PDB file of C-alpha atoms and ligand atoms in Angstrom:
ATOM      1  CA  MET A1218      85.542 117.194 112.080  1.00 66.00           C
ATOM      2  CA  PRO A1219      87.805 116.520 115.093  1.00 65.00           C
ATOM      3  CA  TYR A1220      85.139 114.907 117.293  1.00 80.00           C
ATOM      4  CA  ALA A1221      83.472 112.859 114.557  1.00 89.00           C
ATOM      5  CA  PHE A1222      83.547 109.676 116.609  1.00 89.00           C
ATOM      6  CA  ALA A1223      81.829 111.348 119.560  1.00 87.00           C
ATOM      7  CA  GLU A1224      79.203 112.835 117.243  1.00 89.00           C
ATOM      8  CA  ILE A1225      78.311 109.303 116.138  1.00 93.00           C
ATOM      9  CA  ALA A1226      78.800 107.262 119.298  1.00 91.00           C
ATOM     10  CA  PHE A1227      77.627 109.657 121.968  1.00 89.00           C
ATOM     11  CA  THR A1228      73.901 109.412 121.346  1.00 92.00           C
ATOM     12  CA  PRO A1229      71.403 110.989 123.773  1.00 93.00           C
ATOM     13  CA  SER A1230      71.121 107.755 125.793  1.00 95.00           C
ATOM     14  CA  VAL A1231      74.911 107.455 125.896  1.00 91.00           C
ATOM     15  CA  ARG A1232      75.195 111.078 127.037  1.00 88.00           C
ATOM     16  CA  ALA A1233      72.584 110.355 129.720  1.00 91.00           C
ATOM     17  CA  ALA A1234      74.610 107.351 130.904  1.00 91.00           C
ATOM     18  CA  GLN A1235      77.727 109.530 130.938  1.00 88.00           C
ATOM     19  CA  GLU A1236      75.899 112.131 133.027  1.00 88.00           C
ATOM     20  CA  ARG A1237      74.766 109.442 135.483  1.00 91.00           C
ATOM     21  CA  GLY A1238      78.295 108.039 135.600  1.00 88.00           C
ATOM     22  CA  GLY A1239      79.834 111.465 136.169  1.00 86.00           C
ATOM     23  CA  SER A1240      81.862 111.362 132.965  1.00 82.00           C
ATOM     24  CA  GLY A1241      81.974 115.110 132.433  1.00 71.00           C
ATOM     25  CA  HIS A1242      82.834 116.585 129.047  1.00 69.00           C
ATOM     26  CA  TYR A1243      83.208 114.063 126.263  1.00 61.00           C
ATOM     27  CA  ALA A1244      86.514 115.498 125.060  1.00 59.00           C
ATOM     28  CA  GLN A1245      88.173 113.635 127.895  1.00 64.00           C
ATOM     29  CA  PHE A1246      87.426 110.330 126.147  1.00 64.00           C
ATOM     30  CA  LEU A1247      89.292 111.201 122.989  1.00 62.00           C
ATOM     31  CA  SER A1248      92.682 109.632 122.724  1.00 58.00           C
ATOM     32  CA  ASP A1249      95.742 111.852 122.927  1.00 54.00           C
ATOM     33  CA  LEU A1250      97.238 110.313 119.818  1.00 54.00           C
ATOM     34  CA  ARG A1251      94.625 111.554 117.365  1.00 54.00           C
ATOM     35  CA  ASN A1252      91.418 113.298 118.234  1.00 61.00           C
ATOM     36  CA  GLY A1253      89.018 110.910 116.559  1.00 70.00           C
ATOM     37  CA  GLY A1254      88.618 112.744 113.266  1.00 86.00           C
ATOM     38  CA  ASP A1255      87.058 111.714 109.973  1.00 92.00           C
ATOM     39  CA  ARG A1256      90.090 112.166 107.675  1.00 94.00           C
ATOM     40  CA  LEU A1257      92.634 109.384 107.588  1.00 95.00           C
ATOM     41  CA  SER A1258      96.188 110.632 107.821  1.00 94.00           C
ATOM     42  CA  GLY A1259      99.233 108.703 106.621  1.00 95.00           C
ATOM     43  CA  ILE A1260      99.466 107.104 110.079  1.00 94.00           C
ATOM     44  CA  GLU A1261      95.983 105.572 109.835  1.00 96.00           C
ATOM     45  CA  ARG A1262      96.365 104.624 106.178  1.00 97.00           C
ATOM     46  CA  GLU A1263      99.622 102.810 106.805  1.00 97.00           C
ATOM     47  CA  PHE A1264      98.129 101.026 109.818  1.00 97.00           C
ATOM     48  CA  ILE A1265      95.046  99.967 107.816  1.00 98.00           C
ATOM     49  CA  GLU A1266      97.089  98.546 104.943  1.00 97.00           C
ATOM     50  CA  ALA A1267      99.338  96.558 107.287  1.00 97.00           C
ATOM     51  CA  ARG A1268      96.458  94.502 108.725  1.00 97.00           C
ATOM     52  CA  ASP A1269      95.758  90.865 107.872  1.00 95.00           C
ATOM     53  CA  GLY A1270      92.291  90.925 109.400  1.00 96.00           C
ATOM     54  CA  PHE A1271      89.737  92.989 111.253  1.00 98.00           C
ATOM     55  CA  TYR A1272      86.448  92.706 113.126  1.00 98.00           C
ATOM     56  CA  GLN A1273      83.444  94.111 111.347  1.00 98.00           C
ATOM     57  CA  ALA A1274      80.022  94.951 112.791  1.00 98.00           C
ATOM     58  CA  THR A1275      76.833  95.502 110.824  1.00 98.00           C
ATOM     59  CA  VAL A1276      73.249  95.972 112.030  1.00 98.00           C
ATOM     60  CA  SER A1277      70.319  93.818 110.975  1.00 98.00           C
ATOM     61  CA  GLU A1278      66.868  95.104 110.056  1.00 97.00           C
ATOM     62  CA  THR A1279      65.673  93.680 113.385  1.00 98.00           C
ATOM     63  CA  GLY A1280      68.226  95.772 115.275  1.00 97.00           C
ATOM     64  CA  TRP A1281      70.689  93.013 116.125  1.00 98.00           C
ATOM     65  CA  PRO A1282      74.379  93.799 115.863  1.00 98.00           C
ATOM     66  CA  TYR A1283      76.390  91.238 113.925  1.00 98.00           C
ATOM     67  CA  VAL A1284      80.137  90.950 114.343  1.00 98.00           C
ATOM     68  CA  GLN A1285      82.231  88.983 111.909  1.00 97.00           C
ATOM     69  CA  PHE A1286      85.956  88.604 111.443  1.00 97.00           C
ATOM     70  CA  ARG A1287      87.377  89.240 108.007  1.00 96.00           C
ATOM     71  CA  GLY A1288      90.810  87.856 107.252  1.00 94.00           C
ATOM     72  CA  GLY A1289      93.069  87.951 104.219  1.00 93.00           C
ATOM     73  CA  GLN A1290      96.611  88.578 103.119  1.00 93.00           C
ATOM     74  CA  LYS A1291      98.281  91.616 104.657  1.00 93.00           C
ATOM     75  CA  GLY A1292      97.032  94.725 102.883  1.00 93.00           C
ATOM     76  CA  PHE A1293      93.734  93.304 101.622  1.00 95.00           C
ATOM     77  CA  LEU A1294      92.012  96.229 103.306  1.00 97.00           C
ATOM     78  CA  ARG A1295      93.081  99.215 101.221  1.00 96.00           C
ATOM     79  CA  ALA A1296      93.016 102.911 102.056  1.00 97.00           C
ATOM     80  CA  LEU A1297      92.102 104.513  98.729  1.00 96.00           C
ATOM     81  CA  ASP A1298      92.036 108.111  99.970  1.00 96.00           C
ATOM     82  CA  ASP A1299      91.591 109.982 103.230  1.00 96.00           C
ATOM     83  CA  GLN A1300      87.939 108.956 103.539  1.00 97.00           C
ATOM     84  CA  THR A1301      87.676 105.710 101.593  1.00 97.00           C
ATOM     85  CA  ILE A1302      88.752 102.209 102.484  1.00 97.00           C
ATOM     86  CA  ALA A1303      87.797  99.035 100.629  1.00 97.00           C
ATOM     87  CA  TYR A1304      88.258  95.299 100.514  1.00 96.00           C
ATOM     88  CA  ALA A1305      87.332  92.571  98.100  1.00 95.00           C
ATOM     89  CA  ASP A1306      84.692  90.271  99.584  1.00 94.00           C
ATOM     90  CA  VAL A1307      85.477  86.752  98.463  1.00 91.00           C
ATOM     91  CA  ARG A1308      83.103  83.833  98.149  1.00 90.00           C
ATOM     92  CA  GLY A1309      82.820  82.176 101.560  1.00 86.00           C
ATOM     93  CA  ASN A1310      80.234  80.128 103.408  1.00 89.00           C
ATOM     94  CA  ARG A1311      77.392  81.870 101.540  1.00 91.00           C
ATOM     95  CA  GLN A1312      75.432  82.891 104.610  1.00 94.00           C
ATOM     96  CA  TYR A1313      75.657  86.513 103.371  1.00 95.00           C
ATOM     97  CA  ILE A1314      74.742  87.911 106.778  1.00 97.00           C
ATOM     98  CA  SER A1315      76.891  91.046 106.544  1.00 97.00           C
ATOM     99  CA  VAL A1316      75.899  91.663 102.920  1.00 97.00           C
ATOM    100  CA  GLY A1317      72.217  91.186 103.770  1.00 97.00           C
ATOM    101  CA  ASN A1318      72.467  93.566 106.706  1.00 98.00           C
ATOM    102  CA  LEU A1319      74.248  96.166 104.587  1.00 98.00           C
ATOM    103  CA  ALA A1320      71.446  96.021 102.009  1.00 97.00           C
ATOM    104  CA  VAL A1321      69.072  97.592 104.554  1.00 98.00           C
ATOM    105  CA  ASN A1322      71.518  99.538 106.702  1.00 98.00           C
ATOM    106  CA  ASP A1323      74.751 100.840 105.190  1.00 98.00           C
ATOM    107  CA  ARG A1324      76.385 101.535 108.559  1.00 98.00           C
ATOM    108  CA  ILE A1325      79.494  99.591 109.471  1.00 98.00           C
ATOM    109  CA  SER A1326      81.943  99.633 112.345  1.00 98.00           C
ATOM    110  CA  LEU A1327      85.419  98.079 112.284  1.00 98.00           C
ATOM    111  CA  ILE A1328      88.037  97.298 114.874  1.00 98.00           C
ATOM    112  CA  LEU A1329      91.567  96.862 113.547  1.00 98.00           C
ATOM    113  CA  MET A1330      94.021  95.211 115.919  1.00 97.00           C
ATOM    114  CA  ASP A1331      97.783  95.283 116.070  1.00 96.00           C
ATOM    115  CA  TYR A1332      98.439  92.778 118.847  1.00 94.00           C
ATOM    116  CA  PRO A1333     102.270  92.852 118.809  1.00 91.00           C
ATOM    117  CA  GLN A1334     102.328  96.657 119.198  1.00 92.00           C
ATOM    118  CA  ALA A1335      99.168  96.778 121.366  1.00 93.00           C
ATOM    119  CA  ARG A1336      97.357  99.250 119.098  1.00 94.00           C
ATOM    120  CA  ARG A1337      93.791  99.341 117.868  1.00 94.00           C
ATOM    121  CA  LEU A1338      91.865 101.587 115.559  1.00 95.00           C
ATOM    122  CA  LYS A1339      88.084 101.931 115.522  1.00 96.00           C
ATOM    123  CA  ILE A1340      86.386 103.044 112.312  1.00 97.00           C
ATOM    124  CA  TRP A1341      82.798 104.015 111.596  1.00 98.00           C
ATOM    125  CA  GLY A1342      81.535 104.336 108.048  1.00 98.00           C
ATOM    126  CA  ARG A1343      78.904 103.777 105.429  1.00 98.00           C
ATOM    127  CA  VAL A1344      79.201 101.077 102.815  1.00 98.00           C
ATOM    128  CA  ASN A1345      78.817 101.149  99.071  1.00 97.00           C
ATOM    129  CA  ILE A1346      78.804  97.722  97.499  1.00 96.00           C
ATOM    130  CA  VAL A1347      80.717  97.953  94.229  1.00 94.00           C
ATOM    131  CA  ALA A1348      80.621  95.307  91.518  1.00 92.00           C
ATOM    132  CA  ALA A1349      83.899  93.416  91.222  1.00 86.00           C
ATOM    133  CA  GLY A1350      84.205  94.534  87.586  1.00 83.00           C
ATOM    134  CA  GLU A1351      84.114  98.198  88.583  1.00 83.00           C
ATOM    135  CA  ALA A1352      86.598  97.874  91.407  1.00 78.00           C
ATOM    136  CA  HIS A1353      89.744  99.845  91.991  1.00 80.00           C
ATOM    137  CA  ARG A1354      92.631  97.729  90.633  1.00 82.00           C
ATOM    138  CA  ALA A1355      94.582  97.894  93.903  1.00 83.00           C
ATOM    139  CA  VAL A1356      91.667  96.355  95.814  1.00 89.00           C
ATOM    140  CA  LEU A1357      91.293  93.468  93.386  1.00 86.00           C
ATOM    141  CA  ASP A1358      95.033  92.827  93.343  1.00 85.00           C
ATOM    142  CA  SER A1359      95.071  92.535  97.148  1.00 84.00           C
ATOM    143  CA  ALA A1360      92.423  89.806  97.199  1.00 86.00           C
ATOM    144  CA  SER A1361      92.891  86.077  97.216  1.00 83.00           C
ATOM    145  CA  GLY A1362      89.893  83.966  96.276  1.00 83.00           C
ATOM    146  CA  ARG A1363      86.844  84.419  94.111  1.00 89.00           C
ATOM    147  CA  VAL A1364      85.817  88.052  94.446  1.00 91.00           C
ATOM    148  CA  GLU A1365      82.050  88.468  94.706  1.00 92.00           C
ATOM    149  CA  ARG A1366      81.897  92.194  95.425  1.00 95.00           C
ATOM    150  CA  ILE A1367      83.874  95.116  96.785  1.00 95.00           C
ATOM    151  CA  VAL A1368      82.921  96.501 100.162  1.00 97.00           C
ATOM    152  CA  GLN A1369      83.803 100.178  99.866  1.00 97.00           C
ATOM    153  CA  ILE A1370      83.572 102.163 103.070  1.00 98.00           C
ATOM    154  CA  HIS A1371      83.153 105.909 103.317  1.00 98.00           C
ATOM    155  CA  VAL A1372      84.847 106.703 106.628  1.00 98.00           C
ATOM    156  CA  GLU A1373      82.774 108.961 108.858  1.00 97.00           C
ATOM    157  CA  ALA A1374      84.892 108.689 111.999  1.00 95.00           C
ATOM    158  CA  PHE A1375      87.793 106.897 113.566  1.00 94.00           C
ATOM    159  CA  ASP A1376      89.443 106.758 116.929  1.00 91.00           C
ATOM    160  CA  TRP A1377      92.578 105.226 118.328  1.00 89.00           C
ATOM    161  CA  ASN A1378      91.710 103.255 121.418  1.00 82.00           C
ATOM    162  CA  CYS A1379      93.846 103.418 124.502  1.00 80.00           C
ATOM    163  CA  PRO A1380      96.466 100.628 124.308  1.00 81.00           C
ATOM    164  CA  SER A1381      95.988  99.267 127.807  1.00 82.00           C
ATOM    165  CA  HIS A1382      94.412  95.820 128.157  1.00 86.00           C
ATOM    166  CA  ILE A1383      95.459  94.689 124.672  1.00 88.00           C
ATOM    167  CA  PRO A1384      97.190  91.324 125.038  1.00 86.00           C
ATOM    168  CA  ARG A1385     100.437  91.017 123.093  1.00 86.00           C
ATOM    169  CA  ARG A1386      99.992  88.212 120.575  1.00 87.00           C
ATOM    170  CA  PHE A1387     101.964  87.135 117.567  1.00 88.00           C
ATOM    171  CA  THR A1388     100.896  85.334 114.434  1.00 86.00           C
ATOM    172  CA  ALA A1389     102.787  82.145 113.613  1.00 86.00           C
ATOM    173  CA  GLU A1390     104.733  84.160 111.012  1.00 85.00           C
ATOM    174  CA  GLU A1391     105.634  86.934 113.471  1.00 84.00           C
ATOM    175  CA  ALA A1392     106.549  84.430 116.198  1.00 87.00           C
ATOM    176  CA  GLY A1393     108.694  82.594 113.630  1.00 88.00           C
ATOM    177  CA  GLN A1394     110.682  85.773 112.938  1.00 86.00           C
ATOM    178  CA  GLU A1395     111.241  86.355 116.668  1.00 84.00           C
ATOM    179  CA  LEU A1396     112.311  82.727 117.145  1.00 88.00           C
ATOM    180  CA  GLU A1397     114.660  82.946 114.180  1.00 90.00           C
ATOM    181  CA  ALA A1398     116.399  85.950 115.782  1.00 90.00           C
ATOM    182  CA  ALA A1399     116.601  84.117 119.126  1.00 92.00           C
ATOM    183  CA  TYR A1400     118.084  80.990 117.452  1.00 93.00           C
ATOM    184  CA  HIS A1401     120.692  83.147 115.723  1.00 93.00           C
ATOM    185  CA  GLU A1402     121.617  84.929 118.955  1.00 95.00           C
ATOM    186  CA  ASN A1403     121.827  81.565 120.728  1.00 96.00           C
ATOM    187  CA  ALA A1404     124.156  80.157 118.021  1.00 95.00           C
ATOM    188  CA  VAL A1405     126.479  83.177 118.349  1.00 95.00           C
ATOM    189  CA  LEU A1406     126.577  82.809 122.148  1.00 96.00           C
ATOM    190  CA  MET A1407     127.202  79.049 121.948  1.00 96.00           C
ATOM    191  CA  ALA A1408     130.136  79.622 119.563  1.00 96.00           C
ATOM    192  CA  GLU A1409     131.553  82.198 121.969  1.00 96.00           C
ATOM    193  CA  ILE A1410     131.205  79.802 124.938  1.00 97.00           C
ATOM    194  CA  HIS A1411     132.847  77.033 122.939  1.00 95.00           C
ATOM    195  CA  ALA A1412     135.826  79.296 122.050  1.00 95.00           C
ATOM    196  CA  LEU A1413     136.217  80.446 125.676  1.00 95.00           C
ATOM    197  CA  ARG A1414     136.121  76.841 126.944  1.00 96.00           C
ATOM    198  CA  GLN A1415     138.821  75.907 124.481  1.00 95.00           C
ATOM    199  CA  GLN A1416     140.938  78.824 125.687  1.00 94.00           C
ATOM    200  CA  ILE A1417     140.506  77.739 129.324  1.00 94.00           C
ATOM    201  CA  ALA A1418     141.338  74.099 128.474  1.00 94.00           C
ATOM    202  CA  LYS A1419     144.555  75.305 126.837  1.00 92.00           C
ATOM    203  CA  GLY A1420     145.344  77.132 130.082  1.00 86.00           C
ATOM    204  CA  GLY A1421     145.021  80.599 128.653  1.00 62.00           C
ATOM    205  CA  GLY A1422     142.990  82.883 130.904  1.00 54.00           C
ATOM    206  CA  GLY A1423     142.576  85.799 128.658  1.00 53.00           C
TER     207      GLY A1423
HETATM  208  C1  FMN B 787      85.774  78.623 100.641  1.00 68.67           C
HETATM  209  C2  FMN B 787      85.737  79.629 101.753  1.00 68.67           C
HETATM  210  C3  FMN B 787      86.588  80.721 101.701  1.00 68.67           C
HETATM  211  C4  FMN B 787      86.574  81.690 102.719  1.00 68.67           C
HETATM  212  N1  FMN B 787      87.422  82.747 102.636  1.00 68.67           N
HETATM  213  C5  FMN B 787      87.408  83.671 103.626  1.00 68.67           C
HETATM  214  C6  FMN B 787      88.294  84.784 103.596  1.00 68.67           C
HETATM  215  O1  FMN B 787      89.107  84.963 102.690  1.00 68.67           O
HETATM  216  N2  FMN B 787      88.250  85.675 104.611  1.00 68.67           N
HETATM  217  C7  FMN B 787      87.389  85.530 105.646  1.00 68.67           C
HETATM  218  O2  FMN B 787      87.387  86.362 106.535  1.00 68.67           O
HETATM  219  N3  FMN B 787      86.538  84.482 105.708  1.00 68.67           N
HETATM  220  C8  FMN B 787      86.536  83.556 104.736  1.00 68.67           C
HETATM  221  N4  FMN B 787      85.698  82.487 104.810  1.00 68.67           N
HETATM  222  C9  FMN B 787      84.818  82.390 105.999  1.00 68.67           C
HETATM  223  C10 FMN B 787      83.402  82.945 105.833  1.00 68.67           C
HETATM  224  O3  FMN B 787      82.752  82.310 104.787  1.00 68.67           O
HETATM  225  C11 FMN B 787      83.354  84.442 105.611  1.00 68.67           C
HETATM  226  O4  FMN B 787      83.708  85.086 106.769  1.00 68.67           O
HETATM  227  C12 FMN B 787      81.992  84.844 105.122  1.00 68.67           C
HETATM  228  O5  FMN B 787      82.165  85.875 104.245  1.00 68.67           O
HETATM  229  C13 FMN B 787      81.023  85.117 106.202  1.00 68.67           C
HETATM  230  O6  FMN B 787      80.290  86.296 105.978  1.00 68.67           O
HETATM  231  P1  FMN B 787      78.972  86.584 106.827  1.00 68.67           P
HETATM  232  O7  FMN B 787      79.251  86.159 108.235  1.00 68.67           O
HETATM  233  O8  FMN B 787      78.756  88.049 106.691  1.00 68.67           O
HETATM  234  O9  FMN B 787      77.842  85.799 106.233  1.00 68.67           O
HETATM  235  C14 FMN B 787      85.702  81.522 103.806  1.00 68.67           C
HETATM  236  C15 FMN B 787      84.838  80.416 103.834  1.00 68.67           C
HETATM  237  C16 FMN B 787      84.853  79.495 102.827  1.00 68.67           C
HETATM  238  C17 FMN B 787      83.913  78.323 102.904  1.00 68.67           C
END
């Protein structure tokens, strides 16, 4: 379904707000990159498995949204097929807010950020909680910590957000790689300057 995201997000009250705001036809909101479908292509799957964290929203039985950040080693969120993603939920602070919310409402919404490349992917889905013992091996292998359950998400829609307004940020690891390259370049330049100075001191111009 190409407009899956709009089918979910553009509720009657949203459509009414769009009418009042003069938004016109909803197709204009869909990104050019991918038209917000419900089947993950290789591009989305690769992006998902390269993340080291994501923001996750659930809804409580009293109607409150709850946003939490989930972090882990790169690839802990796995794309198992074109409509299934999953991660191992490890033992944490034992507030169990997301898990409690999901017990009464299986809807979930994720935002996956790539700050260095200024990209973000929004995902809507429904959750199946799977016992750790019944989990897909790849999901378990990507986890670090004591796995309490597997959060398996049936993807109902996704959309690539427009890249503007995403600040470019680097993790310490990514910044380290950039710095390493800059140090190397600097060392090469310094050696070149040193050699040129020596040439000049010897009276040789070139
Ligand atoms: C020992 C310990 C380990 C944790 N490990 C993680 C982790 O791997 N990933 C993460 O996002 N939060 C981790 N947390 C933080 C929170 O406990 C975690 O986000 C928790 O699952 C909150 O879920 P909730 O907000 O839905 O209740 C950890 C906390 C503790 C105390």
